[in-house]
CSV table of N, CA and C in Angstrom, one decimal:
chain,number,residue,atom,x,y,z
Q,18,MET,N,124.9,105.8,122.1
Q,18,MET,CA,124.4,107.0,123.1
Q,18,MET,C,122.5,106.9,122.9
Q,19,GLU,N,122.2,107.0,124.1
Q,19,GLU,CA,120.8,106.7,124.5
Q,19,GLU,C,120.0,107.9,124.2
Q,20,GLN,N,119.1,107.2,123.2
Q,20,GLN,CA,118.3,108.3,123.1
Q,20,GLN,C,116.8,108.4,123.9
Q,21,PRO,N,116.4,109.4,124.9
Q,21,PRO,CA,115.5,109.7,125.7
Q,21,PRO,C,114.0,109.7,124.8
Q,22,THR,N,114.1,110.3,123.6
Q,22,THR,CA,113.2,110.5,122.7
Q,22,THR,C,112.4,109.7,122.1
Q,23,ASP,N,112.8,107.9,122.4
Q,23,ASP,CA,112.3,107.2,122.0
Q,23,ASP,C,110.6,106.8,122.5
Q,24,GLN,N,110.6,107.5,123.5
Q,24,GLN,CA,109.2,107.5,123.9
Q,24,GLN,C,108.2,108.3,123.3
Q,25,PRO,N,107.0,107.7,123.2
Q,25,PRO,CA,106.0,108.5,122.1
Q,25,PRO,C,105.0,109.9,123.2
Q,26,SER,N,105.4,110.0,124.4
Q,26,SER,CA,104.7,111.0,125.4
Q,26,SER,C,106.0,112.1,125.1
Q,27,VAL,N,107.1,112.1,124.4
Q,27,VAL,CA,108.3,112.9,124.3
Q,27,VAL,C,107.6,113.5,122.7
Q,28,LEU,N,106.9,113.0,122.2
Q,28,LEU,CA,107.0,114.0,121.0
Q,28,LEU,C,105.5,115.2,121.4
Q,29,ALA,N,104.7,114.9,122.3
Q,29,ALA,CA,104.1,116.0,122.7
Q,29,ALA,C,104.4,116.6,123.5
Q,30,GLN,N,105.7,116.9,124.2
Q,30,GLN,CA,106.4,117.9,125.0
Q,30,GLN,C,106.7,119.0,123.9
Q,31,PHE,N,106.7,119.2,122.8
Q,31,PHE,CA,107.4,120.3,121.9
Q,31,PHE,C,106.3,120.2,121.0
Q,32,THR,N,105.7,121.4,120.8
Q,32,THR,CA,104.8,121.9,120.0
Q,32,THR,C,105.0,123.2,118.9
Q,33,PRO,N,105.8,122.8,118.3
Q,33,PRO,CA,106.3,124.3,117.5
Q,33,PRO,C,105.3,124.5,116.7
Q,34,SER,N,104.9,125.6,116.3
Q,34,SER,CA,104.1,126.6,115.4
Q,34,SER,C,104.2,126.4,113.6
Q,35,LEU,N,103.4,125.6,112.8
Q,35,LEU,CA,103.7,125.7,111.9
Q,35,LEU,C,103.5,126.9,111.3
Q,36,ARG,N,104.7,127.3,110.5
Q,36,ARG,CA,104.4,128.7,109.7
Q,36,ARG,C,104.4,128.8,108.4
Q,37,VAL,N,104.6,127.9,107.7
Q,37,VAL,CA,104.4,127.9,106.3
Q,37,VAL,C,104.4,126.6,105.9
Q,38,GLU,N,103.3,126.1,104.5
Q,38,GLU,CA,103.3,125.2,104.1
Q,38,GLU,C,103.1,125.6,102.4
Q,39,ARG,N,103.9,124.4,101.6
Q,39,ARG,CA,103.9,124.8,100.1
Q,39,ARG,C,103.7,123.9,99.4
Q,40,PHE,N,103.0,124.1,98.5
Q,40,PHE,CA,102.8,122.9,97.6
Q,40,PHE,C,103.0,122.9,96.2
Q,41,ASP,N,103.6,121.8,95.2
Q,41,ASP,CA,103.8,122.4,94.1
Q,41,ASP,C,103.3,120.8,93.2
Q,42,GLU,N,103.0,121.1,92.0
Q,42,GLU,CA,103.0,120.0,91.4
Q,42,GLU,C,103.2,120.0,89.6
Q,43,VAL,N,103.9,119.3,89.1
Q,43,VAL,CA,104.5,119.5,87.6
Q,43,VAL,C,103.8,118.2,87.3
Q,44,VAL,N,103.1,118.6,85.8
Q,44,VAL,CA,102.5,117.6,85.3
Q,44,VAL,C,103.4,117.5,83.5
Q,45,GLN,N,104.0,116.4,83.3
Q,45,GLN,CA,104.9,116.3,82.1
Q,45,GLN,C,103.9,115.4,81.0
Q,46,TYR,N,103.9,115.8,79.9
Q,46,TYR,CA,103.4,115.4,79.0
Q,46,TYR,C,104.4,114.6,77.7
Q,47,ASP,N,103.9,113.3,77.2
Q,47,ASP,CA,104.4,112.5,76.7
Q,47,ASP,C,104.7,113.1,75.0
Q,48,ASP,N,104.9,112.1,74.2
Q,48,ASP,CA,104.9,112.6,73.0
Q,48,ASP,C,103.4,113.0,71.8
Q,49,ALA,N,102.5,112.3,72.6
Q,49,ALA,CA,101.2,112.2,72.0
Q,49,ALA,C,100.4,113.6,73.0
Q,50,MET,N,100.9,114.2,73.8
Q,50,MET,CA,100.6,115.3,74.5
Q,50,MET,C,99.7,114.8,75.4
Q,51,THR,N,99.8,113.7,75.9
Q,51,THR,CA,98.9,113.0,76.8
Q,51,THR,C,99.5,113.1,78.0
Q,52,ALA,N,99.0,113.9,79.4
Q,52,ALA,CA,99.6,114.1,80.5
Q,52,ALA,C,100.1,112.6,80.9
Q,53,GLU,N,101.1,112.8,81.9
Q,53,GLU,CA,101.5,111.7,82.7
Q,53,GLU,C,101.1,111.9,84.1
Q,54,PRO,N,101.1,110.9,84.8
Q,54,PRO,CA,100.7,111.2,86.2
Q,54,PRO,C,101.5,112.6,86.8
Q,55,PRO,N,100.7,113.4,87.7
Q,55,PRO,CA,102.0,114.1,88.4
Q,55,PRO,C,102.5,114.0,89.3
Q,56,GLN,N,103.7,114.8,89.5
Q,56,GLN,CA,104.7,114.7,90.4
Q,56,GLN,C,104.3,116.0,91.5
Q,57,ARG,N,103.9,115.8,92.8
Q,57,ARG,CA,104.1,117.1,93.7
Q,57,ARG,C,104.7,116.4,94.9
Q,58,THR,N,105.2,117.9,95.0
Q,58,THR,CA,106.1,118.1,96.4
Q,58,THR,C,105.3,119.1,97.3
Q,59,TYR,N,105.8,118.8,98.5
Q,59,TYR,CA,105.1,119.6,99.7
Q,59,TYR,C,105.9,119.9,100.7
Q,60,GLU,N,105.9,120.8,101.5
Q,60,GLU,CA,106.8,121.5,102.4
Q,60,GLU,C,106.1,122.2,103.5
Q,61,ARG,N,106.7,121.9,105.1
Q,61,ARG,CA,106.3,122.4,105.7
Q,61,ARG,C,107.3,123.1,106.3
Q,62,LEU,N,106.8,124.2,107.2
Q,62,LEU,CA,108.0,124.8,107.8
Q,62,LEU,C,107.8,125.0,109.4
Q,63,TRP,N,108.1,124.4,110.4
Q,63,TRP,CA,107.6,124.9,111.8
Q,63,TRP,C,108.8,125.6,112.5
Q,64,GLN,N,108.4,126.5,113.7
Q,64,GLN,CA,109.4,127.3,114.6
Q,64,GLN,C,109.2,127.3,115.5
Q,65,GLY,N,109.8,127.3,116.3
Q,65,GLY,CA,109.6,127.3,118.2
Q,65,GLY,C,110.6,125.8,118.4
Q,66,GLN,N,110.4,125.7,119.7
Q,66,GLN,CA,111.1,124.7,120.1
Q,66,GLN,C,111.0,123.4,119.5
Q,67,CYS,N,111.6,123.4,118.3
Q,67,CYS,CA,111.3,122.0,117.7
Q,67,CYS,C,112.0,120.6,117.6
Q,68,GLY,N,111.7,120.3,119.1
Q,68,GLY,CA,112.6,119.1,119.6
Q,68,GLY,C,113.3,118.9,120.5
Q,69,PRO,N,113.7,117.8,121.0
Q,69,PRO,CA,114.7,117.8,122.3
Q,69,PRO,C,116.0,118.3,121.3
Q,70,ASP,N,117.0,118.8,122.3
Q,70,ASP,CA,118.5,119.1,122.0
Q,70,ASP,C,118.8,117.6,121.4
Q,71,PHE,N,119.9,117.9,120.3
Q,71,PHE,CA,120.9,116.5,119.5
Q,71,PHE,C,122.0,117.1,119.7
Q,72,THR,N,122.9,116.0,119.3
Q,72,THR,CA,124.2,115.9,119.2
Q,72,THR,C,124.5,115.9,117.8
Q,73,VAL,N,125.5,117.0,117.5
Q,73,VAL,CA,126.2,116.6,116.1
Q,73,VAL,C,127.1,116.1,115.8
Q,74,GLU,N,127.9,116.0,114.9
Q,74,GLU,CA,129.2,115.2,114.6
Q,74,GLU,C,130.3,115.5,115.4
Q,75,ASP,N,130.9,116.7,115.6
Q,75,ASP,CA,131.7,117.3,116.1
Q,75,ASP,C,131.7,117.3,117.9
Q,76,GLY,N,130.0,116.9,118.4
Q,76,GLY,CA,130.0,116.6,120.0
Q,76,GLY,C,129.2,118.0,120.4
Q,77,GLU,N,128.7,118.8,119.6
Q,77,GLU,CA,128.5,120.1,119.8
Q,77,GLU,C,127.0,119.4,120.2
Q,78,THR,N,126.1,120.1,121.3
Q,78,THR,CA,124.6,120.1,121.6
Q,78,THR,C,123.8,121.3,121.0
Q,79,VAL,N,123.2,120.9,120.0
Q,79,VAL,CA,122.1,121.9,119.1
Q,79,VAL,C,120.9,122.0,119.8
Q,80,ARG,N,120.6,123.3,120.0
Q,80,ARG,CA,118.7,123.0,120.2
Q,80,ARG,C,118.0,123.5,118.8
Q,81,PRO,N,117.6,122.9,118.9
Q,81,PRO,CA,116.6,123.3,117.3
Q,81,PRO,C,115.3,124.0,117.6
Q,82,VAL,N,115.2,125.2,116.6
Q,82,VAL,CA,114.5,126.3,116.5
Q,82,VAL,C,113.9,126.4,115.4
Q,83,ARG,N,113.9,125.5,114.6
Q,83,ARG,CA,113.3,125.2,112.9
Q,83,ARG,C,113.5,124.3,112.5
Q,84,LEU,N,112.2,123.5,112.1
Q,84,LEU,CA,112.4,122.4,111.2
Q,84,LEU,C,111.5,122.4,109.7
Q,85,ARG,N,112.0,122.4,108.9
Q,85,ARG,CA,111.7,122.2,107.4
Q,85,ARG,C,111.5,120.7,107.1
Q,86,ALA,N,110.6,120.2,106.8
Q,86,ALA,CA,110.3,118.8,106.1
Q,86,ALA,C,109.9,118.8,104.3
Q,87,ARG,N,110.4,118.2,104.1
Q,87,ARG,CA,110.1,118.0,102.4
Q,87,ARG,C,109.4,116.7,101.9
Q,88,TRP,N,108.4,116.5,101.4
Q,88,TRP,CA,107.5,115.1,100.7
Q,88,TRP,C,107.9,115.1,99.2
Q,89,PHE,N,107.7,114.2,99.0
Q,89,PHE,CA,107.3,113.8,97.2
Q,89,PHE,C,106.4,113.0,97.1
Q,90,GLN,N,105.6,113.0,95.9
Q,90,GLN,CA,104.5,111.9,95.6
Q,90,GLN,C,104.3,112.0,94.4
Q,91,ASP,N,104.3,111.0,93.4
Q,91,ASP,CA,104.6,110.4,91.9
Q,91,ASP,C,103.8,109.6,91.7
Q,92,GLY,N,102.7,110.7,91.0
Q,92,GLY,CA,101.4,110.1,90.6
Q,92,GLY,C,100.3,109.8,91.8
Q,93,ASP,N,100.2,108.4,91.8
Q,93,ASP,CA,99.2,107.7,93.0
Q,93,ASP,C,100.2,107.1,93.7
Q,94,ALA,N,101.4,107.5,93.7
Q,94,ALA,CA,102.2,106.6,94.5
Q,94,ALA,C,102.1,106.8,95.8
Q,95,PRO,N,102.7,106.3,97.2
Q,95,PRO,CA,102.3,106.9,98.5
Q,95,PRO,C,103.2,108.2,98.2
Q,96,LEU,N,102.7,109.0,99.2
Q,96,LEU,CA,103.7,110.1,99.8
Q,96,LEU,C,104.7,109.8,100.7
Q,97,ARG,N,105.6,110.1,100.2
Q,97,ARG,CA,107.4,109.9,101.3
Q,97,ARG,C,107.8,111.1,101.6
Q,98,TRP,N,108.5,111.1,102.7
Q,98,TRP,CA,109.5,112.1,103.1
Q,98,TRP,C,110.3,111.8,102.3
Q,99,ILE,N,111.6,113.4,102.0
Q,99,ILE,CA,112.6,113.3,101.2
Q,99,ILE,C,113.5,114.0,102.2
Q,100,SER,N,113.3,115.2,103.1
Q,100,SER,CA,114.4,115.5,103.5
Q,100,SER,C,113.6,116.3,105.3
Q,101,VAL,N,114.7,116.4,105.6
Q,101,VAL,CA,114.4,117.1,106.9
Q,101,VAL,C,115.2,117.8,107.4
Q,102,GLU,N,115.3,119.2,107.5
Q,102,GLU,CA,116.3,120.4,108.0
Q,102,GLU,C,115.6,120.8,109.2
Q,103,VAL,N,116.8,120.6,109.9
Q,103,VAL,CA,116.8,121.2,111.2
Q,103,VAL,C,117.9,122.2,111.5
Q,104,THR,N,117.6,123.5,112.1
Q,104,THR,CA,118.2,124.8,112.2
Q,104,THR,C,118.0,124.9,113.8
Q,105,GLY,N,119.5,125.3,114.5
Q,105,GLY,CA,119.1,125.4,115.8
Q,105,GLY,C,120.4,126.2,116.1
Q,106,ARG,N,120.9,126.2,117.4
Q,106,ARG,CA,121.5,127.1,118.1
Q,106,ARG,C,122.6,126.1,118.8
Q,107,VAL,N,124.1,126.0,119.0
Q,107,VAL,CA,124.7,125.5,120.0
Q,107,VAL,C,124.7,125.8,121.4
Q,108,VAL,N,124.1,124.7,122.0
Q,108,VAL,CA,124.4,125.0,123.7
Q,108,VAL,C,125.6,124.9,124.1
Q,109,LEU,N,125.8,126.1,124.7
Q,109,LEU,CA,127.4,126.2,125.0
Q,109,LEU,C,127.4,125.8,126.9
Q,110,SER,N,128.7,125.8,127.6
Q,110,SER,CA,129.0,125.1,128.2
Q,110,SER,C,128.0,125.9,129.8
Q,111,ASP,N,127.9,126.8,129.5
Q,111,ASP,CA,127.2,127.6,130.9
Q,111,ASP,C,125.8,127.8,130.3
Q,112,GLY,N,125.4,127.1,129.0
Q,112,GLY,CA,123.8,127.3,128.9
Q,112,GLY,C,123.3,128.0,128.3
Q,113,SER,N,124.0,129.0,127.6
Q,113,SER,CA,124.2,129.8,127.0
Q,113,SER,C,124.1,129.3,125.2
Q,114,PHE,N,123.8,130.2,124.5
Q,114,PHE,CA,123.6,129.9,122.9
Q,114,PHE,C,124.5,130.4,122.3
Q,115,ASP,N,125.1,129.8,121.1
Q,115,ASP,CA,126.0,130.3,120.7
Q,115,ASP,C,125.5,131.2,119.5
Q,116,HIS,N,126.0,132.2,118.7
Q,116,HIS,CA,125.2,133.4,118.0
Q,116,HIS,C,124.9,132.4,116.7
Q,117,ARG,N,125.7,131.8,116.0
Q,117,ARG,CA,125.9,131.4,115.0
Q,117,ARG,C,124.9,130.2,114.8
Q,118,PRO,N,124.2,129.9,113.6
Q,118,PRO,CA,123.5,129.0,113.6
Q,118,PRO,C,123.8,127.8,113.1
Q,119,VAL,N,123.4,126.6,113.2
Q,119,VAL,CA,123.4,125.2,113.1
Q,119,VAL,C,122.6,124.6,112.1
Q,120,ARG,N,122.8,124.2,111.0
Q,120,ARG,CA,121.9,123.5,110.2
Q,120,ARG,C,122.2,122.1,109.6
Q,121,LYS,N,121.1,121.4,109.9
Q,121,LYS,CA,121.6,120.0,109.5
Q,121,LYS,C,120.4,119.4,108.7
Q,122,ILE,N,120.7,118.5,107.5
Q,122,ILE,CA,119.5,118.2,106.5
Q,122,ILE,C,120.0,116.8,106.5
Q,123,TRP,N,118.7,115.9,106.8
Q,123,TRP,CA,118.7,114.7,106.7
Q,123,TRP,C,118.0,114.1,105.7
Q,124,THR,N,118.1,112.9,105.2
Q,124,THR,CA,117.5,112.0,103.9
Q,124,THR,C,117.2,111.0,104.5
Q,125,HIS,N,116.3,109.9,103.1
Q,125,HIS,CA,116.4,108.4,103.8
Q,125,HIS,C,117.9,108.0,103.8
Q,126,HIS,N,118.8,107.9,103.1
Q,126,HIS,CA,119.9,107.4,103.1
Q,126,HIS,C,120.3,107.6,104.6
Q,127,HIS,N,120.5,109.0,105.2
Q,127,HIS,CA,120.7,109.0,107.2
Q,127,HIS,C,119.9,108.3,107.7
Q,128,ALA,N,118.5,107.9,107.4
Q,128,ALA,CA,117.6,107.5,108.3
Q,128,ALA,C,118.3,106.0,108.1
Q,129,GLU,N,118.4,105.6,107.1
Q,129,GLU,CA,119.0,103.9,107.2
Q,129,GLU,C,120.0,103.7,107.6
Q,130,LEU,N,121.3,104.7,107.7
Q,130,LEU,CA,122.4,104.6,108.5
Q,130,LEU,C,122.0,105.0,110.0
Q,131,GLY,N,120.9,105.5,110.4
Q,131,GLY,CA,120.7,105.6,112.2
Q,131,GLY,C,121.3,107.2,112.4
Q,132,GLN,N,121.3,107.3,111.1
Q,132,GLN,CA,122.2,109.0,111.7
Q,132,GLN,C,121.0,110.4,111.9
Q,133,VAL,N,120.2,110.0,111.8
Q,133,VAL,CA,118.7,111.1,112.6
Q,133,VAL,C,118.4,110.4,113.5
Q,134,PRO,N,118.0,111.5,114.6
Q,134,PRO,CA,117.6,111.6,116.0
Q,134,PRO,C,116.1,110.8,115.3
Q,135,ASP,N,115.7,109.9,116.3
Q,135,ASP,CA,114.4,109.2,116.3
Q,135,ASP,C,113.4,110.0,116.2
Q,136,TRP,N,113.1,111.5,117.3
Q,136,TRP,CA,112.3,112.3,117.5
Q,136,TRP,C,112.0,112.8,116.2
Q,137,PHE,N,112.7,113.3,115.6
Q,137,PHE,CA,112.5,114.1,114.1
Q,137,PHE,C,111.9,112.9,113.2
Q,138,LEU,N,112.1,111.8,113.1
Q,138,LEU,CA,111.9,110.8,112.2
Q,138,LEU,C,110.1,110.6,113.0
Q,139,GLN,N,110.2,110.6,114.1
Q,139,GLN,CA,108.4,110.1,114.3
Q,139,GLN,C,107.8,111.5,114.4
Q,140,PHE,N,108.5,112.7,114.7
Q,140,PHE,CA,107.6,114.2,114.2
Q,140,PHE,C,107.3,114.3,112.6
Q,141,VAL,N,107.8,113.6,111.6
Q,141,VAL,CA,107.8,114.0,110.5
Q,141,VAL,C,106.9,112.8,110.2
Q,142,SER,N,106.8,111.9,110.4
Q,142,SER,CA,106.0,110.7,110.4
Q,142,SER,C,104.4,111.1,110.8
Q,143,ALA,N,104.5,111.7,111.8
Q,143,ALA,CA,103.3,112.4,112.9
Q,143,ALA,C,102.7,113.3,112.1
Q,144,ASN,N,103.2,114.3,111.4
Q,144,ASN,CA,103.1,115.6,110.8
Q,144,ASN,C,103.0,115.9,109.2
Q,145,PRO,N,102.3,114.4,108.7
Q,145,PRO,CA,102.6,114.4,107.0
Q,145,PRO,C,101.3,115.4,106.3
Q,146,PRO,N,101.4,116.3,105.4
Q,146,PRO,CA,101.0,117.2,104.3
Q,146,PRO,C,99.7,116.7,104.1
Q,147,ALA,N,98.6,117.0,103.9
Q,147,ALA,CA,97.2,116.6,103.2
Q,147,ALA,C,97.5,116.7,101.9
Q,148,PRO,N,97.5,115.0,101.4
Q,148,PRO,CA,97.7,115.3,100.1
Q,148,PRO,C,96.9,116.1,98.9
Q,149,ARG,N,97.1,116.3,98.1
Q,149,ARG,CA,96.1,117.6,97.2
Q,149,ARG,C,96.0,116.8,95.9
Q,150,THR,N,94.8,117.0,95.3
Q,150,THR,CA,94.8,116.7,93.8
Q,150,THR,C,94.7,118.6,93.2
Q,151,THR,N,95.0,118.4,91.7
Q,151,THR,CA,94.9,119.8,91.0
Q,151,THR,C,93.4,119.6,90.6
Q,152,THR,N,92.4,120.4,90.9
Q,152,THR,CA,91.0,120.0,90.0
Q,152,THR,C,90.8,121.0,89.0
Q,153,ALA,N,90.5,119.9,87.9
Q,153,ALA,CA,90.5,120.5,86.4
Q,153,ALA,C,89.2,121.5,86.5
Q,154,GLY,N,89.7,122.3,85.7
Q,154,GLY,CA,88.7,123.4,85.6
Q,154,GLY,C,87.9,123.5,84.4
């Protein structure tokens, strides 16, 4: 299946609104009560037309309306995305939408198998959260 979303200009056609951004940090201690490097998780949630329509396994076309991306950072390691969750509505043959939502969750495993539409990978790569550090009080 040819993906017309491979073009960089397609990324600019959809401008969903960033609705929520979450940050969490966990610090564990070793036996000597010395802090180990923190593990940080980031989450961003966008709403609106979150990209082009895509096809799911059963052949239905889905219009994305919400996109949630999660990232993980272990200590000083580079930030990496861990999941992309897209919620949308099935586009019926007459152009209307089915009332039931469809949700797809993709991970790096899915990306390695080529199961994630390129647009979503491009969007997540282009919109990472700003890495944070906890300031010592």
